[in-house]
């Protein structure tokens, strides 16, 4: 527990009303979008990088953990204060400082909600592509800390590909600038990308410079219902091999499709085994032609219907249905473990087939959906914690899946991070030498291990 | 000097014929594409990661420098063995191990010549975009170590954006894998991007997994001659603001244009003050339309002629002229210092105007050319080392330019790296806290500072 004297110091730094210590207040910041939780000793809402610097100096002197947090939408336990200490909530740092249409950059604070940023950028005629399903709730700071992705990553890449520069408070309290405001830069080691996906373990991000791009002139969205997941998979392979370069290429299997069926703006035939959702960006005639060819690939695999959204509103409805897939799985079973593995593009069919086998062997429903276009598949292990057989099968099922993914030369996480949930499995992907090097890196930033301790690395 | 006993050990590791010690042989590996040189004690051509590991273990035990080297085309002194030791030439590791059209990846060794890789990838119907001017000579390993760019970076990004995974021999001899074979990945800290642009100071790269993309269906190349650099600059601003998303947008000023004038496949009018070279990729009709609109922007700025390459061979001639700009500057003055500064897109006109003032004040010719589309401008300070006034003005001119670039919120290097030539100026861009952190990072990889010592950081 953090002693009262230090709580007073935290109040002196951030203001008394910005420090919460009542149990009911702290409880709100004990968890994220996983099922995990742990009570923090205090919750602090700092108002500036200078305040954060003073808090980290205090934490270093007295060795208490500091866990940065945005909106708590993370799926790997990154914001859960597993060793107590201070949860540093960054939602007061929520200014869009600049959207510059000449330099094609935005400068923002970490607490800005992604959806608000995207809308503000589009108002200026530009586009910030990353679009995780939580876009309306999550913060850009969390996106950077976890390197969030989303559906349009197939064409546009992930958060990493848009962060040019950062202001960061190091664990020892120094405020540094990393990266640039320019489109290119190779001065010194790439600290910017090292902070990308570092899950709050290397410092507190306090300002972000983002690259913006031209707004796509036209976008078409298609939906196609397939009899079987295999047929959908064939269509995906054809589309990827065609060079038609879709912007998004999402799939829903039978279970996930069932969960959002009534949200879709068209009638999905009974017995449909999979849905593909596809977007194509570009210049109007070009988009028209590519969408037509993609529709043909789907029809060749006997997809019925193959719908091309007629209005932006209809397209929006399709994407809305996609975005609620994850929470709507609670309709099937009360608990779930969400993984976001990635396999090489050619291995997607083998992954899907092998997951069906694991599901049968372990007696658990394992619905899949997600980013077929880049091999990043959201694999969900559903269970009821009141059923001992289901509850007890979860751990072995997770391990089966990770072993499978590694056999296919895949990776454990494409966009959710390691956090708490995957830390025990890090050794399945990284060698002891690579883990030792990563620990030396962590120590070079954070000699006293105050920043988000207990994350990324397996407990020793 | 490395004692004879250790030379014998190097020969035992790599084979006696793979270790050069004669002065005339060592001299060949004393320099790169800068004017700098320093004799190494020995030159070793290792044949495998295992051999490199043993060499680094030896270097660590006996504290001699190891400087990795590809083709020596670097422009910042990265491969110059400034503290002697061993130059580790990686040209024997020159296999293209795999080009996988299903996974859209290539796996290669560092010594593969970039041009050979690009051709092999295109034979399979795919595309590896990065295209530095030295593409026909430089190695992919050097590209990774320096994070090379090139003309098409405007649309496609730089080497960093294509490296998915690496095998690296750490300075202490462990061989580790970083990154993935997948399109996404956030497992642990991003070691892959940390090696990108680390200039051989963190380890020896021995295998590279690259992301490939679909080959553009069509490309158009345009050339436009302008009366003045200002008019060309106006056209650049119009094109960038239009959302027409050029693939490449290069400019040549009057001096650089003069150097390659007779190589161009059309007659440049006498008195032309600048040339723009523009490429547009995409589907054929779309490319046609965008190229026409870009041509119109140029015509509005009174460009004459505005040429659209009629055949791929004609386009190739235009790009060939662009690629020899740098060496052809020797026609003007025997010596040059090449900088590759980057400014925010909106600051390009101010940079160009201010460089003209510096040129007048310092009495040196400072031709500019390069990547107008991403703000990465190659600034060349020409001089004759036999003229004391010119020779002595160079240092102050470099400093003027860097101070200017920083005032415009730019960066000292976009694609050439810091190496030796820019190390004294690192403090103009990075704060003492950021430099101290980078030094701690270096020590976490290389506790005895054997890897390419004397680079990146200013001498202390």
PDB file of C-alpha atoms in Angstrom, chain B residues 19-271:
ATOM      1  CA  UNK B  19      40.643 -13.000 -44.108  1.00  0.00           C
ATOM      2  CA  UNK B  20      42.595 -10.179 -45.773  1.00  0.00           C
ATOM      3  CA  UNK B  21      45.479  -8.456 -44.037  1.00  0.00           C
ATOM      4  CA  UNK B  22      47.667  -7.038 -46.837  1.00  0.00           C
ATOM      5  CA  UNK B  23      47.609  -3.240 -46.836  1.00  0.00           C
ATOM      6  CA  UNK B  24      46.446  -2.992 -50.460  1.00  0.00           C
ATOM      7  CA  UNK B  25      43.511  -5.347 -49.717  1.00  0.00           C
ATOM      8  CA  UNK B  26      42.554  -3.582 -46.523  1.00  0.00           C
ATOM      9  CA  UNK B  27      42.604  -0.207 -48.247  1.00  0.00           C
ATOM     10  CA  UNK B  28      39.700  -1.284 -50.481  1.00  0.00           C
ATOM     11  CA  UNK B  29      37.570  -1.544 -47.341  1.00  0.00           C
ATOM     12  CA  UNK B  30      38.768   1.657 -45.683  1.00  0.00           C
ATOM     13  CA  UNK B  31      36.096   3.947 -47.148  1.00  0.00           C
ATOM     14  CA  UNK B  32      32.508   4.208 -48.356  1.00  0.00           C
ATOM     15  CA  UNK B  33      30.665   6.732 -50.562  1.00  0.00           C
ATOM     16  CA  UNK B  34      31.762   9.669 -48.388  1.00  0.00           C
ATOM     17  CA  UNK B  35      35.235  11.235 -48.582  1.00  0.00           C
ATOM     18  CA  UNK B  36      36.191   9.625 -45.275  1.00  0.00           C
ATOM     19  CA  UNK B  37      38.519   6.691 -44.777  1.00  0.00           C
ATOM     20  CA  UNK B  38      40.366   4.737 -42.101  1.00  0.00           C
ATOM     21  CA  UNK B  39      42.367   1.541 -42.488  1.00  0.00           C
ATOM     22  CA  UNK B  40      40.957  -1.596 -40.860  1.00  0.00           C
ATOM     23  CA  UNK B  41      43.328  -4.105 -39.243  1.00  0.00           C
ATOM     24  CA  UNK B  42      41.713  -6.971 -41.092  1.00  0.00           C
ATOM     25  CA  UNK B  43      38.887  -7.682 -43.511  1.00  0.00           C
ATOM     26  CA  UNK B  44      36.806 -10.832 -42.964  1.00  0.00           C
ATOM     27  CA  UNK B  45      34.209 -12.388 -45.280  1.00  0.00           C
ATOM     28  CA  UNK B  46      32.130 -14.650 -43.042  1.00  0.00           C
ATOM     29  CA  UNK B  47      30.029 -17.433 -44.557  1.00  0.00           C
ATOM     30  CA  UNK B  48      27.319 -17.889 -41.919  1.00  0.00           C
ATOM     31  CA  UNK B  49      25.642 -16.485 -38.806  1.00  0.00           C
ATOM     32  CA  UNK B  50      27.473 -19.125 -36.780  1.00  0.00           C
ATOM     33  CA  UNK B  51      30.843 -17.820 -37.982  1.00  0.00           C
ATOM     34  CA  UNK B  52      29.797 -14.255 -37.243  1.00  0.00           C
ATOM     35  CA  UNK B  53      28.777 -15.306 -33.757  1.00  0.00           C
ATOM     36  CA  UNK B  54      32.234 -16.767 -33.108  1.00  0.00           C
ATOM     37  CA  UNK B  55      33.909 -13.635 -34.486  1.00  0.00           C
ATOM     38  CA  UNK B  56      31.858 -11.401 -32.174  1.00  0.00           C
ATOM     39  CA  UNK B  57      32.613 -13.578 -29.162  1.00  0.00           C
ATOM     40  CA  UNK B  58      36.310 -13.216 -30.032  1.00  0.00           C
ATOM     41  CA  UNK B  59      35.934  -9.455 -30.489  1.00  0.00           C
ATOM     42  CA  UNK B  60      34.207  -9.176 -27.121  1.00  0.00           C
ATOM     43  CA  UNK B  61      36.915 -11.159 -25.374  1.00  0.00           C
ATOM     44  CA  UNK B  62      39.707  -9.093 -26.945  1.00  0.00           C
ATOM     45  CA  UNK B  63      37.895  -5.787 -27.347  1.00  0.00           C
ATOM     46  CA  UNK B  64      38.487  -5.102 -31.023  1.00  0.00           C
ATOM     47  CA  UNK B  65      35.978  -3.164 -33.169  1.00  0.00           C
ATOM     48  CA  UNK B  66      33.807  -4.957 -35.714  1.00  0.00           C
ATOM     49  CA  UNK B  67      32.314  -2.915 -38.564  1.00  0.00           C
ATOM     50  CA  UNK B  68      29.677  -4.660 -40.716  1.00  0.00           C
ATOM     51  CA  UNK B  69      29.692  -3.672 -44.377  1.00  0.00           C
ATOM     52  CA  UNK B  70      27.604  -4.406 -47.450  1.00  0.00           C
ATOM     53  CA  UNK B  71      28.544  -2.696 -50.717  1.00  0.00           C
ATOM     54  CA  UNK B  72      29.948   0.460 -49.127  1.00  0.00           C
ATOM     55  CA  UNK B  73      27.511   2.816 -50.875  1.00  0.00           C
ATOM     56  CA  UNK B  74      26.602   4.599 -47.635  1.00  0.00           C
ATOM     57  CA  UNK B  75      26.723   8.382 -47.517  1.00  0.00           C
ATOM     58  CA  UNK B  76      27.355   9.054 -43.851  1.00  0.00           C
ATOM     59  CA  UNK B  77      30.497   7.035 -43.143  1.00  0.00           C
ATOM     60  CA  UNK B  78      28.616   4.150 -41.508  1.00  0.00           C
ATOM     61  CA  UNK B  79      30.946   1.504 -42.940  1.00  0.00           C
ATOM     62  CA  UNK B  80      34.233   3.377 -42.406  1.00  0.00           C
ATOM     63  CA  UNK B  81      36.255   1.556 -39.680  1.00  0.00           C
ATOM     64  CA  UNK B  82      37.194   4.747 -37.929  1.00  0.00           C
ATOM     65  CA  UNK B  83      38.726   2.936 -34.928  1.00  0.00           C
ATOM     66  CA  UNK B  84      40.316   0.130 -36.981  1.00  0.00           C
ATOM     67  CA  UNK B  85      39.494  -3.468 -36.092  1.00  0.00           C
ATOM     68  CA  UNK B  86      37.718  -5.894 -38.382  1.00  0.00           C
ATOM     69  CA  UNK B  87      35.574  -4.952 -41.355  1.00  0.00           C
ATOM     70  CA  UNK B  88      33.006  -7.735 -41.654  1.00  0.00           C
ATOM     71  CA  UNK B  89      32.023  -7.869 -45.326  1.00  0.00           C
ATOM     72  CA  UNK B  90      28.660  -9.616 -45.721  1.00  0.00           C
ATOM     73  CA  UNK B  91      28.682 -10.128 -49.485  1.00  0.00           C
ATOM     74  CA  UNK B  92      29.053 -13.921 -49.212  1.00  0.00           C
ATOM     75  CA  UNK B  93      25.671 -14.079 -47.447  1.00  0.00           C
ATOM     76  CA  UNK B  94      23.951 -13.359 -50.736  1.00  0.00           C
ATOM     77  CA  UNK B  95      21.184 -15.922 -51.110  1.00  0.00           C
ATOM     78  CA  UNK B  96      17.564 -15.170 -51.827  1.00  0.00           C
ATOM     79  CA  UNK B  97      16.246 -17.949 -49.609  1.00  0.00           C
ATOM     80  CA  UNK B  98      12.582 -17.670 -50.526  1.00  0.00           C
ATOM     81  CA  UNK B  99      10.058 -15.575 -52.420  1.00  0.00           C
ATOM     82  CA  UNK B 100       6.647 -16.772 -51.288  1.00  0.00           C
ATOM     83  CA  UNK B 101       3.730 -15.608 -53.404  1.00  0.00           C
ATOM     84  CA  UNK B 102       1.093 -16.968 -50.996  1.00  0.00           C
ATOM     85  CA  UNK B 103       2.498 -15.394 -47.837  1.00  0.00           C
ATOM     86  CA  UNK B 104       3.675 -12.301 -49.768  1.00  0.00           C
ATOM     87  CA  UNK B 105       7.115 -12.394 -48.144  1.00  0.00           C
ATOM     88  CA  UNK B 106      10.721 -12.731 -49.232  1.00  0.00           C
ATOM     89  CA  UNK B 107      13.436 -14.145 -46.992  1.00  0.00           C
ATOM     90  CA  UNK B 108      16.933 -13.018 -47.932  1.00  0.00           C
ATOM     91  CA  UNK B 109      20.471 -12.778 -46.663  1.00  0.00           C
ATOM     92  CA  UNK B 110      21.971  -9.305 -46.106  1.00  0.00           C
ATOM     93  CA  UNK B 111      24.476  -9.414 -48.983  1.00  0.00           C
ATOM     94  CA  UNK B 112      21.847  -9.636 -51.731  1.00  0.00           C
ATOM     95  CA  UNK B 113      22.132  -6.683 -54.142  1.00  0.00           C
ATOM     96  CA  UNK B 114      18.882  -4.719 -53.978  1.00  0.00           C
ATOM     97  CA  UNK B 115      18.425  -4.610 -57.759  1.00  0.00           C
ATOM     98  CA  UNK B 116      18.731  -8.393 -57.974  1.00  0.00           C
ATOM     99  CA  UNK B 117      16.118  -8.801 -55.249  1.00  0.00           C
ATOM    100  CA  UNK B 118      13.721  -6.360 -56.907  1.00  0.00           C
ATOM    101  CA  UNK B 119      14.048  -8.165 -60.241  1.00  0.00           C
ATOM    102  CA  UNK B 120      13.532 -11.596 -58.671  1.00  0.00           C
ATOM    103  CA  UNK B 121      10.426 -10.367 -56.860  1.00  0.00           C
ATOM    104  CA  UNK B 122       9.015  -8.818 -60.045  1.00  0.00           C
ATOM    105  CA  UNK B 123       9.566 -12.064 -61.921  1.00  0.00           C
ATOM    106  CA  UNK B 124       7.112 -13.618 -59.476  1.00  0.00           C
ATOM    107  CA  UNK B 125       4.565 -10.894 -60.209  1.00  0.00           C
ATOM    108  CA  UNK B 126       5.139  -9.002 -56.949  1.00  0.00           C
ATOM    109  CA  UNK B 127       6.847  -5.738 -55.963  1.00  0.00           C
ATOM    110  CA  UNK B 128       9.410  -4.679 -53.370  1.00  0.00           C
ATOM    111  CA  UNK B 129       9.125  -0.862 -53.500  1.00  0.00           C
ATOM    112  CA  UNK B 130      12.177   0.771 -51.816  1.00  0.00           C
ATOM    113  CA  UNK B 131      14.407   2.113 -54.556  1.00  0.00           C
ATOM    114  CA  UNK B 132      17.416   4.200 -53.448  1.00  0.00           C
ATOM    115  CA  UNK B 133      19.472   5.655 -56.289  1.00  0.00           C
ATOM    116  CA  UNK B 134      22.179   3.051 -55.579  1.00  0.00           C
ATOM    117  CA  UNK B 135      19.726   0.143 -56.097  1.00  0.00           C
ATOM    118  CA  UNK B 136      21.944  -1.605 -58.636  1.00  0.00           C
ATOM    119  CA  UNK B 137      24.938  -1.667 -56.273  1.00  0.00           C
ATOM    120  CA  UNK B 138      23.773  -1.483 -52.657  1.00  0.00           C
ATOM    121  CA  UNK B 139      22.885  -4.493 -50.503  1.00  0.00           C
ATOM    122  CA  UNK B 140      19.602  -5.123 -48.736  1.00  0.00           C
ATOM    123  CA  UNK B 141      21.524  -5.512 -45.455  1.00  0.00           C
ATOM    124  CA  UNK B 142      22.884  -1.990 -45.808  1.00  0.00           C
ATOM    125  CA  UNK B 143      19.383  -0.784 -46.682  1.00  0.00           C
ATOM    126  CA  UNK B 144      18.090  -2.231 -43.420  1.00  0.00           C
ATOM    127  CA  UNK B 145      21.010  -0.962 -41.335  1.00  0.00           C
ATOM    128  CA  UNK B 146      20.571   2.587 -42.668  1.00  0.00           C
ATOM    129  CA  UNK B 147      16.780   2.464 -43.335  1.00  0.00           C
ATOM    130  CA  UNK B 148      17.195   3.436 -46.977  1.00  0.00           C
ATOM    131  CA  UNK B 149      14.473   5.309 -48.812  1.00  0.00           C
ATOM    132  CA  UNK B 150      14.312   6.398 -52.437  1.00  0.00           C
ATOM    133  CA  UNK B 151      11.991   8.089 -54.874  1.00  0.00           C
ATOM    134  CA  UNK B 152       8.849   5.972 -54.421  1.00  0.00           C
ATOM    135  CA  UNK B 153       8.820   6.461 -50.619  1.00  0.00           C
ATOM    136  CA  UNK B 154       6.207   9.182 -51.137  1.00  0.00           C
ATOM    137  CA  UNK B 155       3.612   6.487 -51.760  1.00  0.00           C
ATOM    138  CA  UNK B 156       5.219   3.284 -50.546  1.00  0.00           C
ATOM    139  CA  UNK B 157       7.320   4.290 -47.533  1.00  0.00           C
ATOM    140  CA  UNK B 158      10.906   3.323 -46.747  1.00  0.00           C
ATOM    141  CA  UNK B 159      12.773   0.110 -45.919  1.00  0.00           C
ATOM    142  CA  UNK B 160      11.405   0.211 -42.353  1.00  0.00           C
ATOM    143  CA  UNK B 161       7.901  -0.293 -43.723  1.00  0.00           C
ATOM    144  CA  UNK B 162       8.816  -3.606 -45.402  1.00  0.00           C
ATOM    145  CA  UNK B 163      10.956  -5.419 -42.835  1.00  0.00           C
ATOM    146  CA  UNK B 164       8.836  -7.917 -40.915  1.00  0.00           C
ATOM    147  CA  UNK B 165      11.553  -9.911 -39.207  1.00  0.00           C
ATOM    148  CA  UNK B 166      15.284 -10.277 -38.745  1.00  0.00           C
ATOM    149  CA  UNK B 167      17.854 -12.781 -37.630  1.00  0.00           C
ATOM    150  CA  UNK B 168      20.608 -10.892 -35.847  1.00  0.00           C
ATOM    151  CA  UNK B 169      23.871 -11.853 -34.208  1.00  0.00           C
ATOM    152  CA  UNK B 170      24.088  -9.752 -31.053  1.00  0.00           C
ATOM    153  CA  UNK B 171      27.436  -8.159 -30.149  1.00  0.00           C
ATOM    154  CA  UNK B 172      27.795 -10.754 -27.377  1.00  0.00           C
ATOM    155  CA  UNK B 173      27.431 -13.593 -29.893  1.00  0.00           C
ATOM    156  CA  UNK B 174      23.859 -14.821 -29.311  1.00  0.00           C
ATOM    157  CA  UNK B 175      21.839 -15.338 -32.479  1.00  0.00           C
ATOM    158  CA  UNK B 176      18.271 -14.068 -32.033  1.00  0.00           C
ATOM    159  CA  UNK B 177      15.152 -13.764 -34.153  1.00  0.00           C
ATOM    160  CA  UNK B 178      13.201 -10.502 -34.015  1.00  0.00           C
ATOM    161  CA  UNK B 179       9.799  -9.800 -35.529  1.00  0.00           C
ATOM    162  CA  UNK B 180       7.589 -12.085 -37.554  1.00  0.00           C
ATOM    163  CA  UNK B 181       6.728 -13.610 -40.903  1.00  0.00           C
ATOM    164  CA  UNK B 182       3.239 -12.142 -40.522  1.00  0.00           C
ATOM    165  CA  UNK B 183       1.784  -8.814 -41.643  1.00  0.00           C
ATOM    166  CA  UNK B 184       1.148  -7.706 -38.058  1.00  0.00           C
ATOM    167  CA  UNK B 185       2.855  -8.417 -34.749  1.00  0.00           C
ATOM    168  CA  UNK B 186       3.119  -6.795 -31.309  1.00  0.00           C
ATOM    169  CA  UNK B 187       4.860  -9.452 -29.233  1.00  0.00           C
ATOM    170  CA  UNK B 188       7.400  -7.806 -26.931  1.00  0.00           C
ATOM    171  CA  UNK B 189       9.372  -4.685 -27.730  1.00  0.00           C
ATOM    172  CA  UNK B 190       9.829  -3.890 -31.407  1.00  0.00           C
ATOM    173  CA  UNK B 191      13.436  -5.028 -31.796  1.00  0.00           C
ATOM    174  CA  UNK B 192      13.000  -5.248 -35.578  1.00  0.00           C
ATOM    175  CA  UNK B 193      12.432  -1.524 -36.005  1.00  0.00           C
ATOM    176  CA  UNK B 194      15.133  -0.779 -33.435  1.00  0.00           C
ATOM    177  CA  UNK B 195      17.670  -2.496 -35.721  1.00  0.00           C
ATOM    178  CA  UNK B 196      16.299  -0.498 -38.690  1.00  0.00           C
ATOM    179  CA  UNK B 197      18.642   2.441 -39.107  1.00  0.00           C
ATOM    180  CA  UNK B 198      20.890   1.385 -36.216  1.00  0.00           C
ATOM    181  CA  UNK B 199      23.896   1.605 -38.566  1.00  0.00           C
ATOM    182  CA  UNK B 200      25.615  -1.605 -37.541  1.00  0.00           C
ATOM    183  CA  UNK B 201      25.994  -0.505 -33.937  1.00  0.00           C
ATOM    184  CA  UNK B 202      23.618  -3.021 -32.310  1.00  0.00           C
ATOM    185  CA  UNK B 203      24.431  -6.298 -34.035  1.00  0.00           C
ATOM    186  CA  UNK B 204      24.997  -8.034 -37.364  1.00  0.00           C
ATOM    187  CA  UNK B 205      21.899  -8.735 -39.446  1.00  0.00           C
ATOM    188  CA  UNK B 206      22.121 -12.183 -41.036  1.00  0.00           C
ATOM    189  CA  UNK B 207      18.627 -12.816 -42.399  1.00  0.00           C
ATOM    190  CA  UNK B 208      15.776 -10.503 -43.384  1.00  0.00           C
ATOM    191  CA  UNK B 209      12.071 -11.260 -43.884  1.00  0.00           C
ATOM    192  CA  UNK B 210      10.462  -8.682 -46.153  1.00  0.00           C
ATOM    193  CA  UNK B 211       6.850  -7.890 -46.898  1.00  0.00           C
ATOM    194  CA  UNK B 212       5.989  -7.802 -50.602  1.00  0.00           C
ATOM    195  CA  UNK B 213       3.085  -6.073 -52.286  1.00  0.00           C
ATOM    196  CA  UNK B 214       1.146  -6.436 -55.516  1.00  0.00           C
ATOM    197  CA  UNK B 215       2.934  -5.098 -58.581  1.00  0.00           C
ATOM    198  CA  UNK B 216       1.311  -1.829 -59.670  1.00  0.00           C
ATOM    199  CA  UNK B 217      -0.905  -2.537 -62.676  1.00  0.00           C
ATOM    200  CA  UNK B 218       0.194   0.644 -64.404  1.00  0.00           C
ATOM    201  CA  UNK B 219       2.655   3.480 -63.863  1.00  0.00           C
ATOM    202  CA  UNK B 220       3.005   6.780 -65.673  1.00  0.00           C
ATOM    203  CA  UNK B 221       6.089   8.954 -65.503  1.00  0.00           C
ATOM    204  CA  UNK B 222       6.021  12.670 -66.205  1.00  0.00           C
ATOM    205  CA  UNK B 223       8.795  15.225 -66.585  1.00  0.00           C
ATOM    206  CA  UNK B 224       8.207  18.958 -66.502  1.00  0.00           C
ATOM    207  CA  UNK B 225      10.751  21.755 -66.980  1.00  0.00           C
ATOM    208  CA  UNK B 226      10.061  25.028 -65.145  1.00  0.00           C
ATOM    209  CA  UNK B 227      11.469  28.504 -65.655  1.00  0.00           C
ATOM    210  CA  UNK B 228      12.206  28.894 -61.941  1.00  0.00           C
ATOM    211  CA  UNK B 229      12.565  26.731 -58.872  1.00  0.00           C
ATOM    212  CA  UNK B 230       9.758  28.779 -57.303  1.00  0.00           C
ATOM    213  CA  UNK B 231       7.357  27.779 -60.082  1.00  0.00           C
ATOM    214  CA  UNK B 232       8.293  24.113 -59.610  1.00  0.00           C
ATOM    215  CA  UNK B 233       7.713  24.538 -55.878  1.00  0.00           C
ATOM    216  CA  UNK B 234       4.230  25.938 -56.548  1.00  0.00           C
ATOM    217  CA  UNK B 235       3.415  22.915 -58.708  1.00  0.00           C
ATOM    218  CA  UNK B 236       4.630  20.584 -55.917  1.00  0.00           C
ATOM    219  CA  UNK B 237       2.362  22.325 -53.392  1.00  0.00           C
ATOM    220  CA  UNK B 238      -0.626  22.039 -55.765  1.00  0.00           C
ATOM    221  CA  UNK B 239       0.029  18.344 -56.412  1.00  0.00           C
ATOM    222  CA  UNK B 240       0.474  17.515 -52.709  1.00  0.00           C
ATOM    223  CA  UNK B 241      -2.676  19.411 -51.714  1.00  0.00           C
ATOM    224  CA  UNK B 242      -4.735  17.813 -54.498  1.00  0.00           C
ATOM    225  CA  UNK B 243      -4.918  14.320 -52.984  1.00  0.00           C
ATOM    226  CA  UNK B 244      -3.681  12.916 -56.315  1.00  0.00           C
ATOM    227  CA  UNK B 245      -1.190  10.871 -54.280  1.00  0.00           C
ATOM    228  CA  UNK B 246       1.843  10.659 -56.562  1.00  0.00           C
ATOM    229  CA  UNK B 247       4.123   7.648 -56.207  1.00  0.00           C
ATOM    230  CA  UNK B 248       7.232   9.764 -56.665  1.00  0.00           C
ATOM    231  CA  UNK B 249       7.665  13.522 -56.822  1.00  0.00           C
ATOM    232  CA  UNK B 250      11.304  14.453 -57.436  1.00  0.00           C
ATOM    233  CA  UNK B 251      12.868  17.784 -58.259  1.00  0.00           C
ATOM    234  CA  UNK B 252      16.170  18.924 -59.708  1.00  0.00           C
ATOM    235  CA  UNK B 253      17.347  22.515 -59.356  1.00  0.00           C
ATOM    236  CA  UNK B 254      19.208  24.433 -62.069  1.00  0.00           C
ATOM    237  CA  UNK B 255      22.691  23.153 -61.191  1.00  0.00           C
ATOM    238  CA  UNK B 256      21.699  19.488 -60.869  1.00  0.00           C
ATOM    239  CA  UNK B 257      19.575  19.724 -64.007  1.00  0.00           C
ATOM    240  CA  UNK B 258      22.593  21.082 -65.847  1.00  0.00           C
ATOM    241  CA  UNK B 259      24.652  18.039 -64.799  1.00  0.00           C
ATOM    242  CA  UNK B 260      22.281  15.468 -66.312  1.00  0.00           C
ATOM    243  CA  UNK B 261      20.719  17.562 -69.093  1.00  0.00           C
ATOM    244  CA  UNK B 262      22.198  15.532 -71.950  1.00  0.00           C
ATOM    245  CA  UNK B 263      21.002  12.236 -70.454  1.00  0.00           C
ATOM    246  CA  UNK B 264      17.356  13.288 -70.635  1.00  0.00           C
ATOM    247  CA  UNK B 265      15.265  11.881 -73.496  1.00  0.00           C
ATOM    248  CA  UNK B 266      14.003  15.358 -74.436  1.00  0.00           C
ATOM    249  CA  UNK B 267      15.449  18.807 -74.970  1.00  0.00           C
ATOM    250  CA  UNK B 268      15.364  20.957 -71.850  1.00  0.00           C
ATOM    251  CA  UNK B 269      14.895  24.619 -72.829  1.00  0.00           C
ATOM    252  CA  UNK B 270      17.868  26.895 -72.216  1.00  0.00           C
ATOM    253  CA  UNK B 271      17.300  28.836 -69.021  1.00  0.00           C
TER     254      UNK B 271
END
